[in-house]
CSV table of C-alpha atoms and ligand atoms in Angstrom, one decimal:
chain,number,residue,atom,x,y,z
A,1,UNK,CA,152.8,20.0,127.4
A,2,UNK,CA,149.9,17.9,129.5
A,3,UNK,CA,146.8,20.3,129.5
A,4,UNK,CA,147.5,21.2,125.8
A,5,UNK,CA,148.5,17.4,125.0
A,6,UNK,CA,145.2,16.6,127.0
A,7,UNK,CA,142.6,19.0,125.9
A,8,UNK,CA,143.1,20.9,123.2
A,9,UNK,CA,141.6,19.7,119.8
A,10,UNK,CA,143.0,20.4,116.4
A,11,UNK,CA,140.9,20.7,113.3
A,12,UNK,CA,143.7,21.4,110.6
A,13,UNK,CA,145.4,17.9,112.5
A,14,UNK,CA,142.3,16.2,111.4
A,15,UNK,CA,142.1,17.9,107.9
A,16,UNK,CA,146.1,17.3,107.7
A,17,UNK,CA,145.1,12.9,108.8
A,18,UNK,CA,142.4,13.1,106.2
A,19,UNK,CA,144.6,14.1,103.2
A,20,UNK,CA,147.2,11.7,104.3
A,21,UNK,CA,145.4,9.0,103.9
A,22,UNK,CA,143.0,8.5,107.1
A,23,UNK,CA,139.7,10.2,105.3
A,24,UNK,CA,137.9,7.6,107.1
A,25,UNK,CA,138.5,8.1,110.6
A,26,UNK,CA,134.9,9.4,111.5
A,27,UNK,CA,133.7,6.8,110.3
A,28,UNK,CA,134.5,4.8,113.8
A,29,UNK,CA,132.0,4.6,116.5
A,30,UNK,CA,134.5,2.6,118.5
A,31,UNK,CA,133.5,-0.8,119.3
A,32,UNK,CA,137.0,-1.7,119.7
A,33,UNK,CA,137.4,-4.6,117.6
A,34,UNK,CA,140.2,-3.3,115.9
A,35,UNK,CA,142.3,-3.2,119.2
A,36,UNK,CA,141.0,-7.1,119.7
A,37,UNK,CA,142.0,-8.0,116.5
A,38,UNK,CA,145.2,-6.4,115.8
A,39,UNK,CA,147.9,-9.2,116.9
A,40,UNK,CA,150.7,-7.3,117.8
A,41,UNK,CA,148.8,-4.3,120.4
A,42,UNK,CA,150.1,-4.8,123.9
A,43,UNK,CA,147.1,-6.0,126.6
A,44,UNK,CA,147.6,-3.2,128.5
A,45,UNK,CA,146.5,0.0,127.0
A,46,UNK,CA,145.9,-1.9,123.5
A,47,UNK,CA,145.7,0.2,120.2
A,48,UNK,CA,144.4,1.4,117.7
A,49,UNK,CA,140.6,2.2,118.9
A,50,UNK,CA,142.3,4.5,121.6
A,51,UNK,CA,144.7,6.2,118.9
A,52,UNK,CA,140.8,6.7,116.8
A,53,UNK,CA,139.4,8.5,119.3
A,54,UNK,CA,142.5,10.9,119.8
A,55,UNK,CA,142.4,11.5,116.0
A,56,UNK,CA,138.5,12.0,115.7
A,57,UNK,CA,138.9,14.2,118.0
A,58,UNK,CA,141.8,16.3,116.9
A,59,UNK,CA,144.0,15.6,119.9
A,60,UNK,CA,147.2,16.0,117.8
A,61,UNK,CA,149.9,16.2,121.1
A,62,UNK,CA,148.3,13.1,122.2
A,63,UNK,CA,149.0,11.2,119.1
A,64,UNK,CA,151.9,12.4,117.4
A,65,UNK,CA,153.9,11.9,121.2
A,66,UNK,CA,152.2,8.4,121.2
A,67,UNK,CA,155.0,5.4,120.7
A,68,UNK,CA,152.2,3.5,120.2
A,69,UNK,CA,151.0,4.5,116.7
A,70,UNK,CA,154.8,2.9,115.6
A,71,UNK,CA,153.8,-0.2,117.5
A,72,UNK,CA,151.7,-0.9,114.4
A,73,UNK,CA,153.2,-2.2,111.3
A,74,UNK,CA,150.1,-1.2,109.2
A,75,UNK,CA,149.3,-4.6,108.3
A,76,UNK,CA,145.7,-4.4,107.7
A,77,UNK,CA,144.0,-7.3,110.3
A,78,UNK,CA,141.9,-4.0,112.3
A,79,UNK,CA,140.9,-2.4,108.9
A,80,UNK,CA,139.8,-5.8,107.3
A,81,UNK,CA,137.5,-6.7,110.8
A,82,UNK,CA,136.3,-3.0,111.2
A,83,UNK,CA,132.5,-3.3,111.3
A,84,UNK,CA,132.5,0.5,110.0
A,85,UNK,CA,135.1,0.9,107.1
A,86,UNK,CA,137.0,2.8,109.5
A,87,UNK,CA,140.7,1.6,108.4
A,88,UNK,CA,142.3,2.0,111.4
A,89,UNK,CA,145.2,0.9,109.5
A,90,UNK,CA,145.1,3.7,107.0
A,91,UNK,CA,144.4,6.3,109.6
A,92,UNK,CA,147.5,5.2,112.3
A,93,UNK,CA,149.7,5.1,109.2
A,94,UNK,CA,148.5,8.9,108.7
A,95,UNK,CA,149.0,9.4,111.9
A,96,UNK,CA,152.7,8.6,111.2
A,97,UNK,CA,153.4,10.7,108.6
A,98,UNK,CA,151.7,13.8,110.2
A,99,UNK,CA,154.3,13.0,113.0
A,100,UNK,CA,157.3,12.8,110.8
A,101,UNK,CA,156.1,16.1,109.3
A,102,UNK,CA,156.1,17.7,113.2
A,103,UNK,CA,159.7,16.1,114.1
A,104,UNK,CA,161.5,17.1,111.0
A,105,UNK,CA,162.9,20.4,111.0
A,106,UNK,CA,163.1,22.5,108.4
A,107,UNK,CA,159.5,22.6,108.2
A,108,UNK,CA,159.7,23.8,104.3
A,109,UNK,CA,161.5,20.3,103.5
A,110,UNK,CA,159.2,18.3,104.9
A,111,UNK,CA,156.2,20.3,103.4
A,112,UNK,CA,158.2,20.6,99.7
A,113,UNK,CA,158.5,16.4,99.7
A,114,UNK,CA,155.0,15.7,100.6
A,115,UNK,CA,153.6,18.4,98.1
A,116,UNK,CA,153.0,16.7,94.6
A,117,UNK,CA,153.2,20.0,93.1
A,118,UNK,CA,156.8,20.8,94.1
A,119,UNK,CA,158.0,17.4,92.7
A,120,UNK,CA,159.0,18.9,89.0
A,121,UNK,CA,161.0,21.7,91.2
A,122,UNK,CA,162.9,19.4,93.4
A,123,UNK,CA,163.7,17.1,90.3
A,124,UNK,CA,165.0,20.4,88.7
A,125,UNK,CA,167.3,21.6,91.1
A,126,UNK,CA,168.6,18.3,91.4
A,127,UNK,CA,169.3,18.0,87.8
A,128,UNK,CA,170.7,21.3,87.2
A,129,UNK,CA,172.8,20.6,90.3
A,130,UNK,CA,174.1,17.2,88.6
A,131,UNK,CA,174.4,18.5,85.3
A,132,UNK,CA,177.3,21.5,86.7
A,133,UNK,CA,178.6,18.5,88.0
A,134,UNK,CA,178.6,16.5,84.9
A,135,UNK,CA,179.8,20.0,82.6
A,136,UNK,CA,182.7,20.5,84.7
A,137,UNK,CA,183.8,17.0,84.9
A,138,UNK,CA,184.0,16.4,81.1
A,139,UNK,CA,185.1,19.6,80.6
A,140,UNK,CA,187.0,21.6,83.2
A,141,UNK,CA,189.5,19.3,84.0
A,142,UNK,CA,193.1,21.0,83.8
A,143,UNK,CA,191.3,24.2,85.2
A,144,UNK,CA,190.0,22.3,88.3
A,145,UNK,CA,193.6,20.4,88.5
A,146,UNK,CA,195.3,24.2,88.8
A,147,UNK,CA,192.6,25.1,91.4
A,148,UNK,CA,193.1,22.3,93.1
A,149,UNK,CA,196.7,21.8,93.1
A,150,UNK,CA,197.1,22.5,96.2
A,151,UNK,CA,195.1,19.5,98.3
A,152,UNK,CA,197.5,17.0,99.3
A,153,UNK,CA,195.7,13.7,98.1
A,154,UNK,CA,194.7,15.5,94.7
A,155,UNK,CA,198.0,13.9,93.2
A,156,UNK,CA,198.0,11.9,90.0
A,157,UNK,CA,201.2,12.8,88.7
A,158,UNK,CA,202.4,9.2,89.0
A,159,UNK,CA,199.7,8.2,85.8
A,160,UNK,CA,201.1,7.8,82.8
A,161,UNK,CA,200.4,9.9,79.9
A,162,UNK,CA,196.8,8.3,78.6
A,163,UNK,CA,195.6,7.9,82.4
A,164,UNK,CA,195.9,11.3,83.0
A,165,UNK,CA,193.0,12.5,81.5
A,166,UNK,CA,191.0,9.4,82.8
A,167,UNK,CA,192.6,9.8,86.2
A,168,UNK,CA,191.1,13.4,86.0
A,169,UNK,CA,187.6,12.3,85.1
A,170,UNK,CA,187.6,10.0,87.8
A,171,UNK,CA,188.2,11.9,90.1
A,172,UNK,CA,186.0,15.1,89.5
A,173,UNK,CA,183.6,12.6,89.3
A,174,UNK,CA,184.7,10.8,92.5
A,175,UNK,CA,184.9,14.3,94.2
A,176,UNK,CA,181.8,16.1,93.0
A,177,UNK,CA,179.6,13.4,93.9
A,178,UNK,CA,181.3,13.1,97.4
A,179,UNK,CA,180.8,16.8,97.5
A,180,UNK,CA,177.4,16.6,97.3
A,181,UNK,CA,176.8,13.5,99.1
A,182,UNK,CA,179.1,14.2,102.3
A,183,UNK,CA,177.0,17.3,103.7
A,184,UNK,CA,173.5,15.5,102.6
A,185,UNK,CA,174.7,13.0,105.3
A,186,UNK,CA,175.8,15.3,107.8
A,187,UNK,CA,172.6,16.9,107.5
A,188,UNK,CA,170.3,13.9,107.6
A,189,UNK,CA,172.2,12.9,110.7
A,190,UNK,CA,172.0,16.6,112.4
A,191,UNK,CA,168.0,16.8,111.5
A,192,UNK,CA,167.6,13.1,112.8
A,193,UNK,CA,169.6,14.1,116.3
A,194,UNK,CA,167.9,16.5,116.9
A,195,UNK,CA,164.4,15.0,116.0
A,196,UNK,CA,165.2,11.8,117.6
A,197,UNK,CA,166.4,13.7,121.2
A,198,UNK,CA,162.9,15.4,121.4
A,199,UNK,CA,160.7,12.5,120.4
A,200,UNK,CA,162.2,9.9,122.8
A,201,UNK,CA,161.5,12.6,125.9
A,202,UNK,CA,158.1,12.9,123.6
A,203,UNK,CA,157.3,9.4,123.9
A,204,UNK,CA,158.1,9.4,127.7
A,205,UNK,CA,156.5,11.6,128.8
A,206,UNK,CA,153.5,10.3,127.0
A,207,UNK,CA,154.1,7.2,128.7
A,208,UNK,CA,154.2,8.4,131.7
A,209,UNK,CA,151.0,10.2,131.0
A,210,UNK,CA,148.6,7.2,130.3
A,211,UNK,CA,150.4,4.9,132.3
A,212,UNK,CA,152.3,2.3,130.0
A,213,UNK,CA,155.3,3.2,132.0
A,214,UNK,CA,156.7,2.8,135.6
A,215,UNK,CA,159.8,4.4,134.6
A,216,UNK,CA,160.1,7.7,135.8
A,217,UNK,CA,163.2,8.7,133.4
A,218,UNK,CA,165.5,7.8,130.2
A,219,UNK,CA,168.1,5.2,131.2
A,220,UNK,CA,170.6,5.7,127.9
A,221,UNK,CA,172.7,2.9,128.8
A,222,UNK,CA,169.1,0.7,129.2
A,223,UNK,CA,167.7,1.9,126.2
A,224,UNK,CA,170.9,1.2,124.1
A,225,UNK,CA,170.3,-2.6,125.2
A,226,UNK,CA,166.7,-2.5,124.5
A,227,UNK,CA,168.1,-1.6,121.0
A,228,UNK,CA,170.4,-4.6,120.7
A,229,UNK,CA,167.3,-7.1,121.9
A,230,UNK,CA,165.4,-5.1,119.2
A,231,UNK,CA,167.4,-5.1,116.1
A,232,UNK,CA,167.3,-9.1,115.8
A,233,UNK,CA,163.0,-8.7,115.7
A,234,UNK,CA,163.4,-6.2,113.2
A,235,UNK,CA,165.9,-8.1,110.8
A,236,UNK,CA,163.8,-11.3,111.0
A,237,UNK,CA,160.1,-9.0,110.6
A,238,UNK,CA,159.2,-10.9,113.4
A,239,UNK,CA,156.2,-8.3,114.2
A,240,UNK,CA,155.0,-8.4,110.0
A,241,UNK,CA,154.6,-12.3,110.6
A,242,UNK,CA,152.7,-11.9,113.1
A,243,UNK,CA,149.5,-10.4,111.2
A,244,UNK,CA,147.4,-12.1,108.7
A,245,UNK,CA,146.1,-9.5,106.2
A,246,UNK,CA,148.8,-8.4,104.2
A,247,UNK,CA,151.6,-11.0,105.3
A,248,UNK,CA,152.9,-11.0,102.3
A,249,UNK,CA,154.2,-7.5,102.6
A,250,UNK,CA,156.9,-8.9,104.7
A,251,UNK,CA,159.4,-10.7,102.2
A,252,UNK,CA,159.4,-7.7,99.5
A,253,UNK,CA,160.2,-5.5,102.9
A,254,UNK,CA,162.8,-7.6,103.9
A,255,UNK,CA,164.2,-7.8,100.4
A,256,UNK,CA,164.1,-3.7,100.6
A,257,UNK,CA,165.9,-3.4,104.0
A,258,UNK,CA,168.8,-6.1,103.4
A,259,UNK,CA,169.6,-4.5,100.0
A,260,UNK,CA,170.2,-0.9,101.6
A,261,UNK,CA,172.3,-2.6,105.0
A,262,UNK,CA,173.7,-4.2,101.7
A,263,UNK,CA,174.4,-1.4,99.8
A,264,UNK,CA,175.7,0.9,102.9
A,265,UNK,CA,178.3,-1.3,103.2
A,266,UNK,CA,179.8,-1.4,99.5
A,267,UNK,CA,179.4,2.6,100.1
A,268,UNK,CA,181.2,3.0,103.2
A,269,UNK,CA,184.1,0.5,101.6
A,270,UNK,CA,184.7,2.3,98.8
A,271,UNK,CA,184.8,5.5,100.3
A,272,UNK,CA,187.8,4.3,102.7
A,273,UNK,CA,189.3,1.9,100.1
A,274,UNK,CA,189.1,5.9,97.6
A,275,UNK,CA,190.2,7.9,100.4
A,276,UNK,CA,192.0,6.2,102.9
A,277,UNK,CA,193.7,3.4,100.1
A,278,UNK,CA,193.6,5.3,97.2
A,279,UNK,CA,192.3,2.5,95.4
A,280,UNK,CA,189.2,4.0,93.2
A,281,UNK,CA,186.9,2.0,91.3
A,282,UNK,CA,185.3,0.3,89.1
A,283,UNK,CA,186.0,-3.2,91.0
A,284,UNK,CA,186.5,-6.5,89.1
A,285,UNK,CA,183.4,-8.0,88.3
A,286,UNK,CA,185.0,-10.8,90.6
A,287,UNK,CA,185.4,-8.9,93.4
A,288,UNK,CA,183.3,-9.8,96.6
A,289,UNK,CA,182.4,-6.1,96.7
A,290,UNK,CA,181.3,-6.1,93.6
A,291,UNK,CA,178.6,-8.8,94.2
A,292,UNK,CA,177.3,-7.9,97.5
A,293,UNK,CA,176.4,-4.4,95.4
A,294,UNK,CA,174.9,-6.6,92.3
A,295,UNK,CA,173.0,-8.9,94.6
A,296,UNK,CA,171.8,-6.0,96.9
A,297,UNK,CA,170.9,-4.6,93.5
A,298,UNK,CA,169.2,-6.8,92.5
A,299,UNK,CA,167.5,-7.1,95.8
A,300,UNK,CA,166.4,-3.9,95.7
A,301,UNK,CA,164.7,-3.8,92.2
A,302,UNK,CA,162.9,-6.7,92.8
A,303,UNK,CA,161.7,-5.7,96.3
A,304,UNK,CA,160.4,-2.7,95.7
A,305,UNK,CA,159.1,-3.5,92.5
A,306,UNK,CA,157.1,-6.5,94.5
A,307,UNK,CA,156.1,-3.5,97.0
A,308,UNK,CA,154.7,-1.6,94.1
A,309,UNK,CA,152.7,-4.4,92.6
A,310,UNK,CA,151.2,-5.1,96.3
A,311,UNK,CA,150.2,-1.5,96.8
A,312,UNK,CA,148.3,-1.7,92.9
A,313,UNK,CA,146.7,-4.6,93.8
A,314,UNK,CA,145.5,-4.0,97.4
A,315,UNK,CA,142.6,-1.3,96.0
A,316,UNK,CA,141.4,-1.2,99.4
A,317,UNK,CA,144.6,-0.1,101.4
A,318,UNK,CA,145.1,3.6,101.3
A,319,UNK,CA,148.2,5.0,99.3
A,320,UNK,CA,148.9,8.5,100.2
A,321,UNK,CA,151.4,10.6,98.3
A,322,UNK,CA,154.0,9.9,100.1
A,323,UNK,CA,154.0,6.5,100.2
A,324,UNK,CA,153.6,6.4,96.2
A,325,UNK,CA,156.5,9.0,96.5
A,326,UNK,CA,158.9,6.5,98.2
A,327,UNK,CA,158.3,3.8,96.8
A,328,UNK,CA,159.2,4.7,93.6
A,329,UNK,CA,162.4,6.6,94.8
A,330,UNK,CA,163.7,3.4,95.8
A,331,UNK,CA,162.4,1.5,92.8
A,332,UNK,CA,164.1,4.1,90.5
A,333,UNK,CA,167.0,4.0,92.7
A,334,UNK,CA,168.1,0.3,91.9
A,335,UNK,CA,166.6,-0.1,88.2
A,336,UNK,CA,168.9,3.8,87.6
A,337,UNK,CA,171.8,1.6,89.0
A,338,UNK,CA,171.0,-1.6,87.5
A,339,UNK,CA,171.2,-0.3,84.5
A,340,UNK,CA,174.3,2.1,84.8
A,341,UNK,CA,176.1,-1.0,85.2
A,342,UNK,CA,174.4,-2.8,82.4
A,343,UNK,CA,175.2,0.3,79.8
A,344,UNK,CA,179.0,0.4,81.5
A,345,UNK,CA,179.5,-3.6,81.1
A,346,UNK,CA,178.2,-3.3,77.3
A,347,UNK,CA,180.2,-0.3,76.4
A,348,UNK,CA,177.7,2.0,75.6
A,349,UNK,CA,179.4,5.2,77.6
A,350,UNK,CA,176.2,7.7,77.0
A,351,UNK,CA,173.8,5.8,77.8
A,352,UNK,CA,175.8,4.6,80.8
A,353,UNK,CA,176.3,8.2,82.0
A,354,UNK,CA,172.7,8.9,81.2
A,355,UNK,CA,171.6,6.4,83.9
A,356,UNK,CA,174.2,7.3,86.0
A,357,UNK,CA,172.7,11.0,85.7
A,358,UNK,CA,169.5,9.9,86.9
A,359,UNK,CA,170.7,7.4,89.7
A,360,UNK,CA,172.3,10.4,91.6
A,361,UNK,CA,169.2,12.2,91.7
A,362,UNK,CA,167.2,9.2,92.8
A,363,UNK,CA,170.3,8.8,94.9
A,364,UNK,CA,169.7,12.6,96.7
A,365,UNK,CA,166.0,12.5,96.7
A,366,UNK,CA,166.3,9.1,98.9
A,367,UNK,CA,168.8,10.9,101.4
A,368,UNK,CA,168.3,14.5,101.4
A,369,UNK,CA,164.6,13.7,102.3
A,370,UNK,CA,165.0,11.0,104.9
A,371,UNK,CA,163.8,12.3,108.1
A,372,UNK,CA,161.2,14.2,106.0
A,373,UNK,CA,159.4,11.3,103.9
A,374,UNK,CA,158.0,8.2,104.6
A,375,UNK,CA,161.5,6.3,104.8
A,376,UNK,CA,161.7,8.2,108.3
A,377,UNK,CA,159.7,5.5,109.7
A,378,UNK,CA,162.5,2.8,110.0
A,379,UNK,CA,164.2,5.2,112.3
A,380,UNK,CA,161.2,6.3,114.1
A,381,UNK,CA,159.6,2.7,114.7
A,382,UNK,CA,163.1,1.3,115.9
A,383,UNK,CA,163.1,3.9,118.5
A,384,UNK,CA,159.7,3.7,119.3
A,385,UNK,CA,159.9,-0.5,119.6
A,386,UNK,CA,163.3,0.2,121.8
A,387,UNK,CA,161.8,2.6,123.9
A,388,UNK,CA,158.8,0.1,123.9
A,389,UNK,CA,161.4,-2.6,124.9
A,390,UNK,CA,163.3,-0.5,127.6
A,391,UNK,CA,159.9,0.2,129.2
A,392,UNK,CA,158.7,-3.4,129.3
A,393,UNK,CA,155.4,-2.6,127.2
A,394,UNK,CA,155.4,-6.3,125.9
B,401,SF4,S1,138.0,1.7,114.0
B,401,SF4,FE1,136.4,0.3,113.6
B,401,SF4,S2,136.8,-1.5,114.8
B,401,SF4,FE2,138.1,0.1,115.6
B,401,SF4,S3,136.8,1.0,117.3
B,401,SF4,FE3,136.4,2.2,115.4
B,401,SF4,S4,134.6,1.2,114.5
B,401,SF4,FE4,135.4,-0.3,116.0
B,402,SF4,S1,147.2,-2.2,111.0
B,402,SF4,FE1,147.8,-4.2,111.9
B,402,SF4,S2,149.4,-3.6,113.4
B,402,SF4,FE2,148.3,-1.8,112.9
B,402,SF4,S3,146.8,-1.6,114.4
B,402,SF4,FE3,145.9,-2.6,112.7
B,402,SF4,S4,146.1,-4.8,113.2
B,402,SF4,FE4,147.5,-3.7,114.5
């Protein structure tokens, strides 16, 4: 990788920067006040003037191997002091997403979620896909119960008469979300494996490179404990508080990432209270479970509804696509859910299902496109601040 990483300049990396949202990287003529100003660079090796250069000049190995350019929490302090209207800011986060595009594989996905055009396709296939779902649920039900006769735990022959047919919803419902649901997560693990393994050798070798590193290999059992030192700075935004500009990004952020930890964990009970108890939903309004998911609803709503307002009001902060994308995935992911439950608690059925309907797809676009959209960063920076840890670049 070093002569290419070294020398060999890229002009559709700087085009690709551009239309992500870093249009104004030439702008620099780098006086290097950003990397004075920005409050969270290490003093050795500082960014992002350095990670300006690389960019103006194309040097896409360089950058998109850098740990560095996840260092930066895109708060704004370099862009608002830049004596040029360079926004360093704006072109790091660029940066970013060009990287997530390069680490993802398949290529196609990453391409299809970053393409505004291919939005109304994705939306369809996930609507058709939904609305089989949906068809043979309401409809197929004794036929699927004689095709699947034959799987142990597909047993409701203890209902009584009424709660058969209910029993039999449930379930197909239960099942074909599950269905669908199950191999998206395999998946998003397998991509994000296999990303992950080459961009922490990536970001060492890069290290090594340019000397922000004496080690001269991956300690797992090291870099796990980095990890556990780390976690605590991310679940307190330690490094958001820390810049000036855009604080106020931090407690809508926050809001966002404890209503997903939130929200995983009514997910992963319910799954082993379904399959492993038997004991399907809906819970009790009362039920602890049952708030933790109305509270991290709530959460989530308001947070990324807060997030949305911030990006409409800052006009002077980039918004790129993808970040417009993402945003309002999550948004529509809680208000879809807030409202399911709202329709279900009132007794209005179709519109209930209606909601429901459009919370799986929000539901599937979140996950199927996690290590391809912007959401990638939260598993990109916490390996780039634990490898950042492990290698004592304070
Ligand atoms: S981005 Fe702006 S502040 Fe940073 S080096 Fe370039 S001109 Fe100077
Ligand atoms: S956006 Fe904030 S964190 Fe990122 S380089 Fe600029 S000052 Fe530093």
């Amino acid at each position: 990788m070093t002569e290419k990483y070294l020398a060999q300049p890229d002009l559709d990396f700087i085009a690709q920067v551009r239309e992500l949202g870093g249009d104004t990287l030439k702008k620099c003529y780098q006086c290097a006040t950003c990397s004075v100003a920005c409050p969270i660079a290490p003093e050795d090796s500082p960014f992002p003037r350095k990670e300006m250069i690389a960019a103006s000049w194309g040097l896409k190995d360089k950058l998109i191997t850098s740990g560095d350019i996840w260092l930066c929490h895109h708060c704004g302090d370099c862009t608002d002091l830049c004596p040029r209207g360079a926004a360093p800011g704006d072109v790091l986060s660029a940066v970013r997403s060009a990287a997530i595009e390069d680490y993802a594989q398949p290529k196609f996905l990453a391409q299809a979620v970053n393409d505004p055009s291919k939005l109304p396709f994705i939306l369809g296939i996930q609507a058709v896909w939904f609305a089989i779902f949906a068809f043979i649920t309401m409809n197929a039900g004794d036929f699927m119960t004689k095709v699947f006769k034959y799987v142990p735990f597909f047993d409701w022959s203890h209902a009584h008469e009424g709660e058969h047919v209910i029993a039999q919803a449930d379930f197909f419902s239960t099942w074909f979300v599950d269905m669908t649901f199950v191999p998206t997560a395999i998946f998003v693990v397998a991509v994000f494996f296999l990303s992950l393994k080459k961009f922490i050798t990536d970001i060492h070798e890069n290290a090594m490179l340019e000397g922000k590193t004496d080690k001269t290999s991956i300690d797992y059992k090291e870099l796990f404990q980095a990890l556990l030192r780390v976690v605590p700075i991310i679940l307190k935004h330690q490094k958001f508080n820390e810049c000036t500009t855009n604080k106020d990004r931090a407690t809508p952020h926050m809001m966002v990432l404890y209503s997903f930890i939130g929200l995983f964990i009514v997910t992963s009970i319910g799954f082993v209270l379904l399959y492993i108890f038997h004991a399907p939903g809906p819970y009790s309004q009362l039920n602890p479970l049952k708030w933790l998911a109305n509270i991290s609803g709530v959460a989530l709503v308001i947070g990324s509804g807060l997030m949305i307002k911030n990006r409409m009001a800052n006009e002077e902060q980039k918004t790129a696509y993808k970040d417009w994308y993402i945003l309002w995935v999550v948004f529509g992911l809680g208000a879809t859910g807030m409202l399911t439950e709202m329709a279900r608690l009132a007794h209005l059925a179709g519109i209930s299902y209606f909601f429901y309907f459009l919370h799986l797809i929000a539901i599937w676009n979140l996950f199927l496109f996690l290590p391809f959209s912007k959401m990638a960063h939260l598993v990109y920076r916490t390996t780039a601040m634990t490898y950042a840890e492990y290698s004592n670049r304070k």
